[in-house]
PDB file of C-alpha atoms in Angstrom:
ATOM      1  CA  UNK A1484     -10.345  20.492  30.611  1.00 82.00           C
ATOM      2  CA  UNK A1485     -10.485  22.524  27.201  1.00 83.00           C
ATOM      3  CA  UNK A1486      -8.338  25.595  27.389  1.00 91.00           C
ATOM      4  CA  UNK A1487      -7.966  28.301  24.120  1.00 96.00           C
ATOM      5  CA  UNK A1488      -5.372  30.269  23.584  1.00 97.00           C
ATOM      6  CA  UNK A1489      -5.166  33.265  20.963  1.00 97.00           C
ATOM      7  CA  UNK A1490      -2.067  34.870  20.410  1.00 93.00           C
ATOM      8  CA  UNK A1491      -1.324  37.847  19.889  1.00 92.00           C
ATOM      9  CA  UNK A1492      -3.408  39.946  22.476  1.00 94.00           C
ATOM     10  CA  UNK A1493      -3.055  42.668  20.198  1.00 96.00           C
ATOM     11  CA  UNK A1494      -2.206  43.465  16.650  1.00 95.00           C
ATOM     12  CA  UNK A1495      -1.860  46.703  14.633  1.00 96.00           C
ATOM     13  CA  UNK A1496      -1.374  46.932  10.782  1.00 96.00           C
ATOM     14  CA  UNK A1497      -1.774  49.449   8.256  1.00 97.00           C
ATOM     15  CA  UNK A1498      -4.853  49.424   5.969  1.00 97.00           C
ATOM     16  CA  UNK A1499      -4.605  47.198   3.207  1.00 97.00           C
ATOM     17  CA  UNK A1500      -2.504  44.543   4.651  1.00 97.00           C
ATOM     18  CA  UNK A1501      -3.597  40.775   5.696  1.00 96.00           C
ATOM     19  CA  UNK A1502      -4.407  40.060   8.930  1.00 96.00           C
ATOM     20  CA  UNK A1503      -3.565  36.388  10.536  1.00 96.00           C
ATOM     21  CA  UNK A1504      -5.464  35.550  13.723  1.00 97.00           C
ATOM     22  CA  UNK A1505      -4.286  32.353  15.799  1.00 97.00           C
ATOM     23  CA  UNK A1506      -6.312  30.237  17.973  1.00 97.00           C
ATOM     24  CA  UNK A1507      -5.097  27.102  19.658  1.00 97.00           C
ATOM     25  CA  UNK A1508      -6.887  24.230  21.687  1.00 96.00           C
ATOM     26  CA  UNK A1509      -5.923  21.989  24.196  1.00 94.00           C
ATOM     27  CA  UNK A1510      -8.538  19.093  23.471  1.00 88.00           C
ATOM     28  CA  UNK A1511      -8.898  18.089  19.787  1.00 86.00           C
ATOM     29  CA  UNK A1512     -11.991  16.381  20.581  1.00 87.00           C
ATOM     30  CA  UNK A1513     -14.668  19.060  19.451  1.00 88.00           C
ATOM     31  CA  UNK A1514     -17.624  19.541  17.552  1.00 86.00           C
ATOM     32  CA  UNK A1515     -17.023  22.689  15.941  1.00 91.00           C
ATOM     33  CA  UNK A1516     -15.211  26.191  16.003  1.00 94.00           C
ATOM     34  CA  UNK A1517     -16.742  29.278  15.726  1.00 95.00           C
ATOM     35  CA  UNK A1518     -15.082  32.654  14.992  1.00 97.00           C
ATOM     36  CA  UNK A1519     -16.401  35.729  16.338  1.00 97.00           C
ATOM     37  CA  UNK A1520     -16.118  39.720  16.198  1.00 97.00           C
ATOM     38  CA  UNK A1521     -16.777  42.084  18.999  1.00 97.00           C
ATOM     39  CA  UNK A1522     -16.939  45.820  18.872  1.00 96.00           C
ATOM     40  CA  UNK A1523     -16.117  47.514  22.247  1.00 91.00           C
ATOM     41  CA  UNK A1524     -18.662  47.109  24.534  1.00 87.00           C
ATOM     42  CA  UNK A1525     -20.895  45.342  22.229  1.00 91.00           C
ATOM     43  CA  UNK A1526     -22.281  41.593  21.946  1.00 92.00           C
ATOM     44  CA  UNK A1527     -20.444  38.799  19.863  1.00 95.00           C
ATOM     45  CA  UNK A1528     -21.120  38.588  16.136  1.00 94.00           C
ATOM     46  CA  UNK A1529     -20.991  35.446  14.417  1.00 93.00           C
ATOM     47  CA  UNK A1530     -18.003  35.270  11.621  1.00 96.00           C
ATOM     48  CA  UNK A1531     -17.789  31.556  10.474  1.00 95.00           C
ATOM     49  CA  UNK A1532     -18.488  28.403  11.827  1.00 93.00           C
ATOM     50  CA  UNK A1533     -16.263  25.269  10.953  1.00 93.00           C
ATOM     51  CA  UNK A1534     -17.283  21.901  11.817  1.00 90.00           C
ATOM     52  CA  UNK A1535     -14.791  19.529  13.118  1.00 89.00           C
ATOM     53  CA  UNK A1536     -14.757  17.471   9.264  1.00 90.00           C
ATOM     54  CA  UNK A1537     -14.525  20.513   7.731  1.00 92.00           C
ATOM     55  CA  UNK A1538     -10.654  22.158   6.993  1.00 94.00           C
ATOM     56  CA  UNK A1539     -11.751  25.639   5.959  1.00 95.00           C
ATOM     57  CA  UNK A1540     -14.743  28.079   5.578  1.00 95.00           C
ATOM     58  CA  UNK A1541     -14.643  30.919   3.718  1.00 96.00           C
ATOM     59  CA  UNK A1542     -16.954  34.124   3.639  1.00 95.00           C
ATOM     60  CA  UNK A1543     -16.173  37.416   1.745  1.00 96.00           C
ATOM     61  CA  UNK A1544     -12.815  38.504   2.575  1.00 97.00           C
ATOM     62  CA  UNK A1545     -12.573  36.018   5.647  1.00 97.00           C
ATOM     63  CA  UNK A1546     -11.034  32.775   5.426  1.00 97.00           C
ATOM     64  CA  UNK A1547     -11.067  30.286   8.366  1.00 97.00           C
ATOM     65  CA  UNK A1548      -8.902  27.080   8.631  1.00 97.00           C
ATOM     66  CA  UNK A1549      -8.839  24.218  11.094  1.00 96.00           C
ATOM     67  CA  UNK A1550      -6.366  21.799  11.757  1.00 95.00           C
ATOM     68  CA  UNK A1551      -8.104  19.473  14.696  1.00 92.00           C
ATOM     69  CA  UNK A1552      -5.412  17.288  15.295  1.00 91.00           C
ATOM     70  CA  UNK A1553      -3.114  19.880  16.039  1.00 94.00           C
ATOM     71  CA  UNK A1554      -5.546  21.994  17.886  1.00 94.00           C
ATOM     72  CA  UNK A1555      -5.311  25.018  16.128  1.00 96.00           C
ATOM     73  CA  UNK A1556      -7.344  27.342  13.637  1.00 97.00           C
ATOM     74  CA  UNK A1557      -6.172  30.720  11.870  1.00 97.00           C
ATOM     75  CA  UNK A1558      -8.577  33.494  10.616  1.00 97.00           C
ATOM     76  CA  UNK A1559      -7.227  35.064   7.492  1.00 97.00           C
ATOM     77  CA  UNK A1560      -8.815  38.988   6.740  1.00 97.00           C
ATOM     78  CA  UNK A1561      -7.591  39.893   3.116  1.00 97.00           C
ATOM     79  CA  UNK A1562      -7.251  43.565   2.712  1.00 97.00           C
ATOM     80  CA  UNK A1563      -8.124  44.701   5.951  1.00 97.00           C
ATOM     81  CA  UNK A1564      -9.680  47.938   6.477  1.00 97.00           C
ATOM     82  CA  UNK A1565     -10.300  50.505   9.474  1.00 97.00           C
ATOM     83  CA  UNK A1566     -13.731  49.364   9.964  1.00 97.00           C
ATOM     84  CA  UNK A1567     -12.454  45.739  10.750  1.00 98.00           C
ATOM     85  CA  UNK A1568     -10.780  46.940  13.781  1.00 98.00           C
ATOM     86  CA  UNK A1569     -12.497  45.315  16.803  1.00 98.00           C
ATOM     87  CA  UNK A1570     -11.689  42.154  18.770  1.00 98.00           C
ATOM     88  CA  UNK A1571     -11.525  38.565  17.334  1.00 98.00           C
ATOM     89  CA  UNK A1572     -12.631  35.692  19.347  1.00 98.00           C
ATOM     90  CA  UNK A1573     -12.363  32.240  18.601  1.00 97.00           C
ATOM     91  CA  UNK A1574     -14.403  29.423  20.797  1.00 96.00           C
ATOM     92  CA  UNK A1575     -14.876  25.637  20.638  1.00 94.00           C
ATOM     93  CA  UNK A1576     -17.771  23.670  21.216  1.00 90.00           C
ATOM     94  CA  UNK A1577     -18.013  20.113  22.874  1.00 80.00           C
ATOM     95  CA  UNK A1578     -20.854  17.921  23.449  1.00 69.00           C
ATOM     96  CA  UNK A1579     -19.617  17.380  27.137  1.00 66.00           C
ATOM     97  CA  UNK A1580     -21.164  20.193  29.134  1.00 63.00           C
ATOM     98  CA  UNK A1581     -23.097  21.760  26.211  1.00 75.00           C
ATOM     99  CA  UNK A1582     -20.627  24.983  26.120  1.00 86.00           C
ATOM    100  CA  UNK A1583     -18.647  27.270  23.867  1.00 91.00           C
ATOM    101  CA  UNK A1584     -14.982  27.795  25.424  1.00 94.00           C
ATOM    102  CA  UNK A1585     -13.692  30.815  24.345  1.00 96.00           C
ATOM    103  CA  UNK A1586      -9.956  32.306  23.703  1.00 97.00           C
ATOM    104  CA  UNK A1587      -8.879  35.653  25.304  1.00 96.00           C
ATOM    105  CA  UNK A1588      -9.216  37.042  21.894  1.00 97.00           C
ATOM    106  CA  UNK A1589      -6.894  38.967  19.822  1.00 97.00           C
ATOM    107  CA  UNK A1590      -7.583  43.077  19.380  1.00 97.00           C
ATOM    108  CA  UNK A1591      -7.213  44.281  16.135  1.00 98.00           C
ATOM    109  CA  UNK A1592      -6.321  47.659  14.870  1.00 98.00           C
ATOM    110  CA  UNK A1593      -6.241  48.604  11.065  1.00 97.00           C
ATOM    111  CA  UNK A1594      -4.625  52.198  10.682  1.00 97.00           C
ATOM    112  CA  UNK A1595      -6.007  54.409   7.934  1.00 95.00           C
TER     113      UNK A1595
ATOM    114  CA  UNK B 460     -27.962  41.528  13.298  1.00 56.00           C
ATOM    115  CA  UNK B 461     -28.918  38.311  15.349  1.00 61.00           C
ATOM    116  CA  UNK B 462     -32.652  37.865  16.690  1.00 86.00           C
ATOM    117  CA  UNK B 463     -31.647  37.739  20.354  1.00 93.00           C
ATOM    118  CA  UNK B 464     -32.177  40.726  22.340  1.00 95.00           C
ATOM    119  CA  UNK B 465     -31.397  41.343  25.907  1.00 97.00           C
ATOM    120  CA  UNK B 466     -32.588  43.891  28.408  1.00 96.00           C
ATOM    121  CA  UNK B 467     -31.805  46.146  29.870  1.00 97.00           C
ATOM    122  CA  UNK B 468     -28.596  47.067  28.357  1.00 96.00           C
ATOM    123  CA  UNK B 469     -27.138  48.819  31.285  1.00 96.00           C
ATOM    124  CA  UNK B 470     -27.897  47.866  35.000  1.00 96.00           C
ATOM    125  CA  UNK B 471     -25.994  49.663  38.296  1.00 98.00           C
ATOM    126  CA  UNK B 472     -26.528  47.721  41.644  1.00 98.00           C
ATOM    127  CA  UNK B 473     -25.516  47.995  44.866  1.00 98.00           C
ATOM    128  CA  UNK B 474     -23.285  45.354  46.638  1.00 98.00           C
ATOM    129  CA  UNK B 475     -25.701  42.634  48.359  1.00 98.00           C
ATOM    130  CA  UNK B 476     -28.494  43.422  45.991  1.00 98.00           C
ATOM    131  CA  UNK B 477     -30.216  40.849  43.488  1.00 98.00           C
ATOM    132  CA  UNK B 478     -30.623  41.259  39.839  1.00 98.00           C
ATOM    133  CA  UNK B 479     -32.552  39.675  36.842  1.00 98.00           C
ATOM    134  CA  UNK B 480     -31.202  39.730  33.294  1.00 98.00           C
ATOM    135  CA  UNK B 481     -33.510  39.012  30.195  1.00 98.00           C
ATOM    136  CA  UNK B 482     -32.945  37.227  27.163  1.00 96.00           C
ATOM    137  CA  UNK B 483     -35.209  36.627  24.130  1.00 94.00           C
ATOM    138  CA  UNK B 484     -33.754  34.182  21.669  1.00 89.00           C
ATOM    139  CA  UNK B 485     -33.565  34.024  17.851  1.00 86.00           C
ATOM    140  CA  UNK B 486     -37.095  32.676  16.312  1.00 82.00           C
ATOM    141  CA  UNK B 487     -36.953  28.740  15.954  1.00 82.00           C
ATOM    142  CA  UNK B 488     -34.026  28.415  18.549  1.00 84.00           C
ATOM    143  CA  UNK B 489     -34.861  26.283  21.935  1.00 86.00           C
ATOM    144  CA  UNK B 490     -31.675  26.700  24.101  1.00 90.00           C
ATOM    145  CA  UNK B 491     -30.339  29.389  25.608  1.00 93.00           C
ATOM    146  CA  UNK B 492     -26.853  29.782  27.000  1.00 94.00           C
ATOM    147  CA  UNK B 493     -25.432  32.705  29.552  1.00 97.00           C
ATOM    148  CA  UNK B 494     -21.973  33.799  29.663  1.00 97.00           C
ATOM    149  CA  UNK B 495     -19.810  36.475  31.753  1.00 98.00           C
ATOM    150  CA  UNK B 496     -17.418  38.633  30.286  1.00 97.00           C
ATOM    151  CA  UNK B 497     -15.320  40.333  32.644  1.00 95.00           C
ATOM    152  CA  UNK B 498     -12.993  43.338  30.782  1.00 92.00           C
ATOM    153  CA  UNK B 499     -10.418  42.328  28.727  1.00 91.00           C
ATOM    154  CA  UNK B 500     -11.093  38.623  28.656  1.00 94.00           C
ATOM    155  CA  UNK B 501     -13.248  36.146  26.685  1.00 95.00           C
ATOM    156  CA  UNK B 502     -16.814  35.160  27.966  1.00 96.00           C
ATOM    157  CA  UNK B 503     -17.029  32.553  30.678  1.00 96.00           C
ATOM    158  CA  UNK B 504     -20.074  29.584  30.204  1.00 95.00           C
ATOM    159  CA  UNK B 505     -22.552  30.107  33.568  1.00 97.00           C
ATOM    160  CA  UNK B 506     -25.279  27.760  32.333  1.00 94.00           C
ATOM    161  CA  UNK B 507     -27.775  26.489  29.656  1.00 93.00           C
ATOM    162  CA  UNK B 508     -30.995  25.787  29.210  1.00 93.00           C
ATOM    163  CA  UNK B 509     -33.376  23.554  27.418  1.00 89.00           C
ATOM    164  CA  UNK B 510     -36.600  22.662  27.446  1.00 88.00           C
ATOM    165  CA  UNK B 511     -36.823  24.733  30.528  1.00 90.00           C
ATOM    166  CA  UNK B 512     -34.269  22.907  32.376  1.00 92.00           C
ATOM    167  CA  UNK B 513     -30.673  23.106  33.064  1.00 91.00           C
ATOM    168  CA  UNK B 514     -28.658  21.425  30.656  1.00 88.00           C
ATOM    169  CA  UNK B 515     -24.948  22.232  31.605  1.00 88.00           C
ATOM    170  CA  UNK B 516     -23.512  24.372  34.237  1.00 92.00           C
ATOM    171  CA  UNK B 517     -20.087  26.431  34.402  1.00 92.00           C
ATOM    172  CA  UNK B 518     -17.882  27.218  37.508  1.00 94.00           C
ATOM    173  CA  UNK B 519     -20.346  29.586  39.101  1.00 97.00           C
ATOM    174  CA  UNK B 520     -21.967  29.775  42.446  1.00 97.00           C
ATOM    175  CA  UNK B 521     -25.392  28.847  43.286  1.00 97.00           C
ATOM    176  CA  UNK B 522     -26.520  32.284  43.696  1.00 98.00           C
ATOM    177  CA  UNK B 523     -26.186  32.351  39.676  1.00 98.00           C
ATOM    178  CA  UNK B 524     -29.434  30.854  38.623  1.00 97.00           C
ATOM    179  CA  UNK B 525     -31.707  30.847  35.435  1.00 96.00           C
ATOM    180  CA  UNK B 526     -35.209  30.045  34.217  1.00 96.00           C
ATOM    181  CA  UNK B 527     -36.171  29.160  30.576  1.00 95.00           C
ATOM    182  CA  UNK B 528     -40.060  30.111  29.528  1.00 92.00           C
ATOM    183  CA  UNK B 529     -42.282  27.859  27.179  1.00 91.00           C
ATOM    184  CA  UNK B 530     -41.398  30.367  24.527  1.00 88.00           C
ATOM    185  CA  UNK B 531     -37.578  29.670  25.078  1.00 89.00           C
ATOM    186  CA  UNK B 532     -37.005  33.180  26.519  1.00 92.00           C
ATOM    187  CA  UNK B 533     -34.796  33.125  29.867  1.00 95.00           C
ATOM    188  CA  UNK B 534     -33.800  34.995  33.046  1.00 97.00           C
ATOM    189  CA  UNK B 535     -30.395  35.034  34.814  1.00 98.00           C
ATOM    190  CA  UNK B 536     -30.636  35.997  38.394  1.00 98.00           C
ATOM    191  CA  UNK B 537     -27.928  36.948  40.502  1.00 98.00           C
ATOM    192  CA  UNK B 538     -28.329  36.957  44.247  1.00 97.00           C
ATOM    193  CA  UNK B 539     -26.178  38.677  46.665  1.00 98.00           C
ATOM    194  CA  UNK B 540     -24.254  40.782  44.386  1.00 98.00           C
ATOM    195  CA  UNK B 541     -20.267  40.872  44.672  1.00 98.00           C
ATOM    196  CA  UNK B 542     -18.073  43.772  43.267  1.00 97.00           C
ATOM    197  CA  UNK B 543     -16.390  40.786  41.202  1.00 97.00           C
ATOM    198  CA  UNK B 544     -19.924  40.257  39.699  1.00 98.00           C
ATOM    199  CA  UNK B 545     -19.284  43.575  37.449  1.00 98.00           C
ATOM    200  CA  UNK B 546     -19.379  42.301  33.728  1.00 97.00           C
ATOM    201  CA  UNK B 547     -20.736  42.009  30.620  1.00 97.00           C
ATOM    202  CA  UNK B 548     -23.527  39.417  30.363  1.00 98.00           C
ATOM    203  CA  UNK B 549     -24.086  37.472  27.210  1.00 97.00           C
ATOM    204  CA  UNK B 550     -27.212  35.571  26.267  1.00 96.00           C
ATOM    205  CA  UNK B 551     -26.615  32.967  22.975  1.00 94.00           C
ATOM    206  CA  UNK B 552     -29.402  31.126  21.659  1.00 92.00           C
ATOM    207  CA  UNK B 553     -29.041  27.814  19.559  1.00 87.00           C
ATOM    208  CA  UNK B 554     -31.073  25.074  18.055  1.00 84.00           C
ATOM    209  CA  UNK B 555     -30.383  21.646  20.281  1.00 74.00           C
ATOM    210  CA  UNK B 556     -30.192  18.677  18.017  1.00 65.00           C
ATOM    211  CA  UNK B 557     -28.640  19.879  15.449  1.00 62.00           C
ATOM    212  CA  UNK B 558     -24.977  18.723  15.853  1.00 60.00           C
ATOM    213  CA  UNK B 559     -23.175  21.450  14.751  1.00 63.00           C
ATOM    214  CA  UNK B 560     -25.495  24.434  15.438  1.00 76.00           C
ATOM    215  CA  UNK B 561     -24.452  27.958  15.424  1.00 83.00           C
ATOM    216  CA  UNK B 562     -24.473  30.307  18.586  1.00 87.00           C
ATOM    217  CA  UNK B 563     -25.887  33.563  18.046  1.00 91.00           C
ATOM    218  CA  UNK B 564     -25.063  36.238  20.569  1.00 93.00           C
ATOM    219  CA  UNK B 565     -26.977  38.888  21.843  1.00 94.00           C
ATOM    220  CA  UNK B 566     -26.421  42.566  22.548  1.00 95.00           C
ATOM    221  CA  UNK B 567     -25.321  42.031  26.078  1.00 96.00           C
ATOM    222  CA  UNK B 568     -26.271  43.526  29.461  1.00 97.00           C
ATOM    223  CA  UNK B 569     -23.392  45.629  31.409  1.00 97.00           C
ATOM    224  CA  UNK B 570     -23.706  45.149  35.016  1.00 98.00           C
ATOM    225  CA  UNK B 571     -21.714  47.292  37.325  1.00 98.00           C
ATOM    226  CA  UNK B 572     -22.129  46.693  40.804  1.00 98.00           C
ATOM    227  CA  UNK B 573     -20.862  49.261  43.497  1.00 97.00           C
TER     228      UNK B 573
END
């Protein structure tokens, strides 16, 4: 059974500092890993999709890495801004079950 | 903003009642998945619909059921509501047959059971 863990559960940083969010998963036989952002009470916004054959993916200030063999992904957010305050979720996709398995999320607060 | 829309946005129901939630998938997508997200937790997979048939199910009882229509929109039905069914229900659309398809989520329906 696939398990996804995100540590820490919450993170508070001053504006301008780089953010490092961690995601680990137990079963390395995945097709892809997706990072999402969720604002309070809202739906999920897709940030980055990393295919299993890729090592990293970049979009603007965001960079996500994937080490499938060790079951880890890291999301880096450069030069954080108060608008980056949200919960960040990672999810892995396996063909079996046709579903995304999510971590519990990391709640980020960027202080001005 | 994604093209996935859900209705209603908020709903209050009484224990024992039935509820129907709706989802319109993103244009060009043929697969809809439903997730339940309790407060402070990650979403949990309920089931997926592809070509109007259930195509995978999570650990949810049969009182959770769904439909997919020819235009790929979908409904989630929950019978005999329980207090623990209070959650944010999320719909995601994707394209089956594309190996590394990206899932796009709607804004969710907040269900409160009292």
